[in-house]
């Protein structure tokens, strides 16, 4: 009997280290026989990637920003995420709706009630109940102080219009993530991303071992290559 699909999202402010570890987790899951779909938001489809470029580079107000992100998310769900879950894949997605609440809601100060309504509309998909709204099975939150994240990102690359925001913006984003985690504690696995790479990897894999999604926790040398 084939295993059911799993939808796992990675969240955190820029510089938290999630992108490095999502690749390592994909490798670990594949080594244990799972088929993995690795994707990201905004993006993941040709249309969504075009919308991503607009959101990251063009000036716009918070409502326009949110609408474009949710439009990209709808296409991503329809074209990539739902088909992969139906096949029994493990979908690892670098950011999803929690990021919208953190960045547009917390960072930009946009109305959480409007974001909640968009979430219900856009993520409504066929499911066990008529009003089923797709949510991750697990959200791995790489929690890191904005000051540490800024040090990690300094000089790494030309920042996009989010990465170029001041520290105070990222403090609000971090608070937005905290609010989402408090609303759905059973869905979130908080990772202390200030620790060294090996310890972060141990925290990550332990969350999967506890749920029976990985048979072993971590190799002796620890962490992704």
PDB file of N, CA and C in Angstrom, residues 85-125:
ATOM      1  N   UNK A  85       0.591  15.626  -3.907  1.00  0.00           N
ATOM      2  CA  UNK A  85       0.014  14.969  -2.736  1.00  0.00           C
ATOM      3  C   UNK A  85      -0.862  13.784  -3.152  1.00  0.00           C
ATOM      4  N   UNK A  86      -1.594  13.944  -4.252  1.00  0.00           N
ATOM      5  CA  UNK A  86      -2.437  12.849  -4.738  1.00  0.00           C
ATOM      6  C   UNK A  86      -1.602  11.636  -5.160  1.00  0.00           C
ATOM      7  N   UNK A  87      -0.369  11.893  -5.629  1.00  0.00           N
ATOM      8  CA  UNK A  87       0.537  10.795  -6.017  1.00  0.00           C
ATOM      9  C   UNK A  87       1.186  10.122  -4.810  1.00  0.00           C
ATOM     10  N   UNK A  88       1.092  10.746  -3.638  1.00  0.00           N
ATOM     11  CA  UNK A  88       1.749  10.211  -2.456  1.00  0.00           C
ATOM     12  C   UNK A  88       3.122  10.799  -2.204  1.00  0.00           C
ATOM     13  N   UNK A  89       3.461  11.909  -2.872  1.00  0.00           N
ATOM     14  CA  UNK A  89       4.761  12.554  -2.666  1.00  0.00           C
ATOM     15  C   UNK A  89       4.814  13.239  -1.302  1.00  0.00           C
ATOM     16  N   UNK A  90       6.041  13.466  -0.855  1.00  0.00           N
ATOM     17  CA  UNK A  90       6.286  14.426   0.227  1.00  0.00           C
ATOM     18  C   UNK A  90       6.577  15.762  -0.452  1.00  0.00           C
ATOM     19  N   UNK A  91       5.745  16.746  -0.217  1.00  0.00           N
ATOM     20  CA  UNK A  91       5.940  18.078  -0.778  1.00  0.00           C
ATOM     21  C   UNK A  91       6.659  18.929   0.253  1.00  0.00           C
ATOM     22  N   UNK A  92       7.861  19.377  -0.077  1.00  0.00           N
ATOM     23  CA  UNK A  92       8.629  20.293   0.772  1.00  0.00           C
ATOM     24  C   UNK A  92       8.585  21.662   0.115  1.00  0.00           C
ATOM     25  N   UNK A  93       7.945  22.604   0.765  1.00  0.00           N
ATOM     26  CA  UNK A  93       7.735  23.925   0.173  1.00  0.00           C
ATOM     27  C   UNK A  93       8.425  25.002   1.008  1.00  0.00           C
ATOM     28  N   UNK A  94       9.314  25.739   0.367  1.00  0.00           N
ATOM     29  CA  UNK A  94      10.009  26.861   0.998  1.00  0.00           C
ATOM     30  C   UNK A  94       9.050  28.047   1.044  1.00  0.00           C
ATOM     31  N   UNK A  95       8.370  28.183   2.179  1.00  0.00           N
ATOM     32  CA  UNK A  95       7.344  29.184   2.479  1.00  0.00           C
ATOM     33  C   UNK A  95       5.980  28.817   1.891  1.00  0.00           C
ATOM     34  N   UNK A  96       4.959  29.263   2.625  1.00  0.00           N
ATOM     35  CA  UNK A  96       3.570  29.089   2.195  1.00  0.00           C
ATOM     36  C   UNK A  96       2.770  30.213   2.862  1.00  0.00           C
ATOM     37  N   UNK A  97       1.540  29.961   3.246  1.00  0.00           N
ATOM     38  CA  UNK A  97       0.667  31.047   3.700  1.00  0.00           C
ATOM     39  C   UNK A  97       1.116  31.691   4.999  1.00  0.00           C
ATOM     40  N   UNK A  98       1.782  30.962   5.871  1.00  0.00           N
ATOM     41  CA  UNK A  98       2.279  31.587   7.104  1.00  0.00           C
ATOM     42  C   UNK A  98       3.189  32.768   6.788  1.00  0.00           C
ATOM     43  N   UNK A  99       3.946  32.659   5.698  1.00  0.00           N
ATOM     44  CA  UNK A  99       4.815  33.768   5.294  1.00  0.00           C
ATOM     45  C   UNK A  99       4.006  34.997   4.904  1.00  0.00           C
ATOM     46  N   UNK A 100       2.844  34.788   4.294  1.00  0.00           N
ATOM     47  CA  UNK A 100       1.997  35.920   3.909  1.00  0.00           C
ATOM     48  C   UNK A 100       1.484  36.650   5.144  1.00  0.00           C
ATOM     49  N   UNK A 101       1.061  35.885   6.141  1.00  0.00           N
ATOM     50  CA  UNK A 101       0.619  36.509   7.389  1.00  0.00           C
ATOM     51  C   UNK A 101       1.784  37.204   8.104  1.00  0.00           C
ATOM     52  N   UNK A 102       2.983  36.624   8.015  1.00  0.00           N
ATOM     53  CA  UNK A 102       4.140  37.218   8.685  1.00  0.00           C
ATOM     54  C   UNK A 102       4.630  38.471   7.961  1.00  0.00           C
ATOM     55  N   UNK A 103       4.799  38.373   6.634  1.00  0.00           N
ATOM     56  CA  UNK A 103       5.381  39.489   5.880  1.00  0.00           C
ATOM     57  C   UNK A 103       4.365  40.577   5.539  1.00  0.00           C
ATOM     58  N   UNK A 104       3.242  40.178   4.946  1.00  0.00           N
ATOM     59  CA  UNK A 104       2.249  41.185   4.584  1.00  0.00           C
ATOM     60  C   UNK A 104       1.427  41.614   5.799  1.00  0.00           C
ATOM     61  N   UNK A 105       1.069  40.653   6.665  1.00  0.00           N
ATOM     62  CA  UNK A 105       0.303  40.998   7.853  1.00  0.00           C
ATOM     63  C   UNK A 105       1.148  41.646   8.928  1.00  0.00           C
ATOM     64  N   UNK A 106       2.206  40.942   9.370  1.00  0.00           N
ATOM     65  CA  UNK A 106       3.069  41.493  10.410  1.00  0.00           C
ATOM     66  C   UNK A 106       3.955  42.612   9.902  1.00  0.00           C
ATOM     67  N   UNK A 107       4.739  42.322   8.861  1.00  0.00           N
ATOM     68  CA  UNK A 107       5.704  43.300   8.351  1.00  0.00           C
ATOM     69  C   UNK A 107       5.068  44.546   7.782  1.00  0.00           C
ATOM     70  N   UNK A 108       4.096  44.361   6.888  1.00  0.00           N
ATOM     71  CA  UNK A 108       3.439  45.505   6.225  1.00  0.00           C
ATOM     72  C   UNK A 108       2.292  46.087   7.048  1.00  0.00           C
ATOM     73  N   UNK A 109       1.804  45.328   8.028  1.00  0.00           N
ATOM     74  CA  UNK A 109       0.690  45.820   8.828  1.00  0.00           C
ATOM     75  C   UNK A 109      -0.652  45.677   8.142  1.00  0.00           C
ATOM     76  N   UNK A 110      -0.755  44.746   7.173  1.00  0.00           N
ATOM     77  CA  UNK A 110      -1.999  44.568   6.437  1.00  0.00           C
ATOM     78  C   UNK A 110      -3.008  43.789   7.279  1.00  0.00           C
ATOM     79  N   UNK A 111      -4.285  43.981   6.956  1.00  0.00           N
ATOM     80  CA  UNK A 111      -5.409  43.429   7.715  1.00  0.00           C
ATOM     81  C   UNK A 111      -5.383  41.895   7.728  1.00  0.00           C
ATOM     82  N   UNK A 112      -5.224  41.302   8.907  1.00  0.00           N
ATOM     83  CA  UNK A 112      -5.199  39.845   9.041  1.00  0.00           C
ATOM     84  C   UNK A 112      -6.527  39.213   8.640  1.00  0.00           C
ATOM     85  N   UNK A 113      -7.633  39.933   8.856  1.00  0.00           N
ATOM     86  CA  UNK A 113      -8.949  39.385   8.511  1.00  0.00           C
ATOM     87  C   UNK A 113      -9.077  39.214   7.001  1.00  0.00           C
ATOM     88  N   UNK A 114      -8.558  40.162   6.241  1.00  0.00           N
ATOM     89  CA  UNK A 114      -8.587  40.046   4.771  1.00  0.00           C
ATOM     90  C   UNK A 114      -7.703  38.881   4.323  1.00  0.00           C
ATOM     91  N   UNK A 115      -6.533  38.752   4.937  1.00  0.00           N
ATOM     92  CA  UNK A 115      -5.649  37.636   4.596  1.00  0.00           C
ATOM     93  C   UNK A 115      -6.326  36.299   4.915  1.00  0.00           C
ATOM     94  N   UNK A 116      -7.041  36.235   6.027  1.00  0.00           N
ATOM     95  CA  UNK A 116      -7.738  35.000   6.388  1.00  0.00           C
ATOM     96  C   UNK A 116      -8.805  34.646   5.364  1.00  0.00           C
ATOM     97  N   UNK A 117      -9.512  35.651   4.875  1.00  0.00           N
ATOM     98  CA  UNK A 117     -10.538  35.393   3.858  1.00  0.00           C
ATOM     99  C   UNK A 117      -9.901  34.908   2.561  1.00  0.00           C
ATOM    100  N   UNK A 118      -8.802  35.528   2.160  1.00  0.00           N
ATOM    101  CA  UNK A 118      -8.094  35.084   0.961  1.00  0.00           C
ATOM    102  C   UNK A 118      -7.578  33.656   1.131  1.00  0.00           C
ATOM    103  N   UNK A 119      -7.088  33.357   2.323  1.00  0.00           N
ATOM    104  CA  UNK A 119      -6.610  32.004   2.616  1.00  0.00           C
ATOM    105  C   UNK A 119      -7.726  30.978   2.409  1.00  0.00           C
ATOM    106  N   UNK A 120      -8.926  31.287   2.906  1.00  0.00           N
ATOM    107  CA  UNK A 120     -10.047  30.364   2.780  1.00  0.00           C
ATOM    108  C   UNK A 120     -10.462  30.185   1.323  1.00  0.00           C
ATOM    109  N   UNK A 121     -10.458  31.253   0.548  1.00  0.00           N
ATOM    110  CA  UNK A 121     -10.853  31.163  -0.866  1.00  0.00           C
ATOM    111  C   UNK A 121      -9.826  30.397  -1.688  1.00  0.00           C
ATOM    112  N   UNK A 122      -8.582  30.821  -1.544  1.00  0.00           N
ATOM    113  CA  UNK A 122      -7.523  30.312  -2.422  1.00  0.00           C
ATOM    114  C   UNK A 122      -7.168  28.863  -2.108  1.00  0.00           C
ATOM    115  N   UNK A 123      -7.195  28.486  -0.841  1.00  0.00           N
ATOM    116  CA  UNK A 123      -6.745  27.153  -0.439  1.00  0.00           C
ATOM    117  C   UNK A 123      -7.879  26.142  -0.304  1.00  0.00           C
ATOM    118  N   UNK A 124      -9.060  26.517  -0.779  1.00  0.00           N
ATOM    119  CA  UNK A 124     -10.181  25.580  -0.815  1.00  0.00           C
ATOM    120  C   UNK A 124      -9.953  24.602  -1.961  1.00  0.00           C
ATOM    121  N   UNK A 125      -9.786  23.342  -1.624  1.00  0.00           N
ATOM    122  CA  UNK A 125      -9.536  22.289  -2.619  1.00  0.00           C
ATOM    123  C   UNK A 125     -10.387  21.075  -2.261  1.00  0.00           C
TER     124      UNK A 125
END
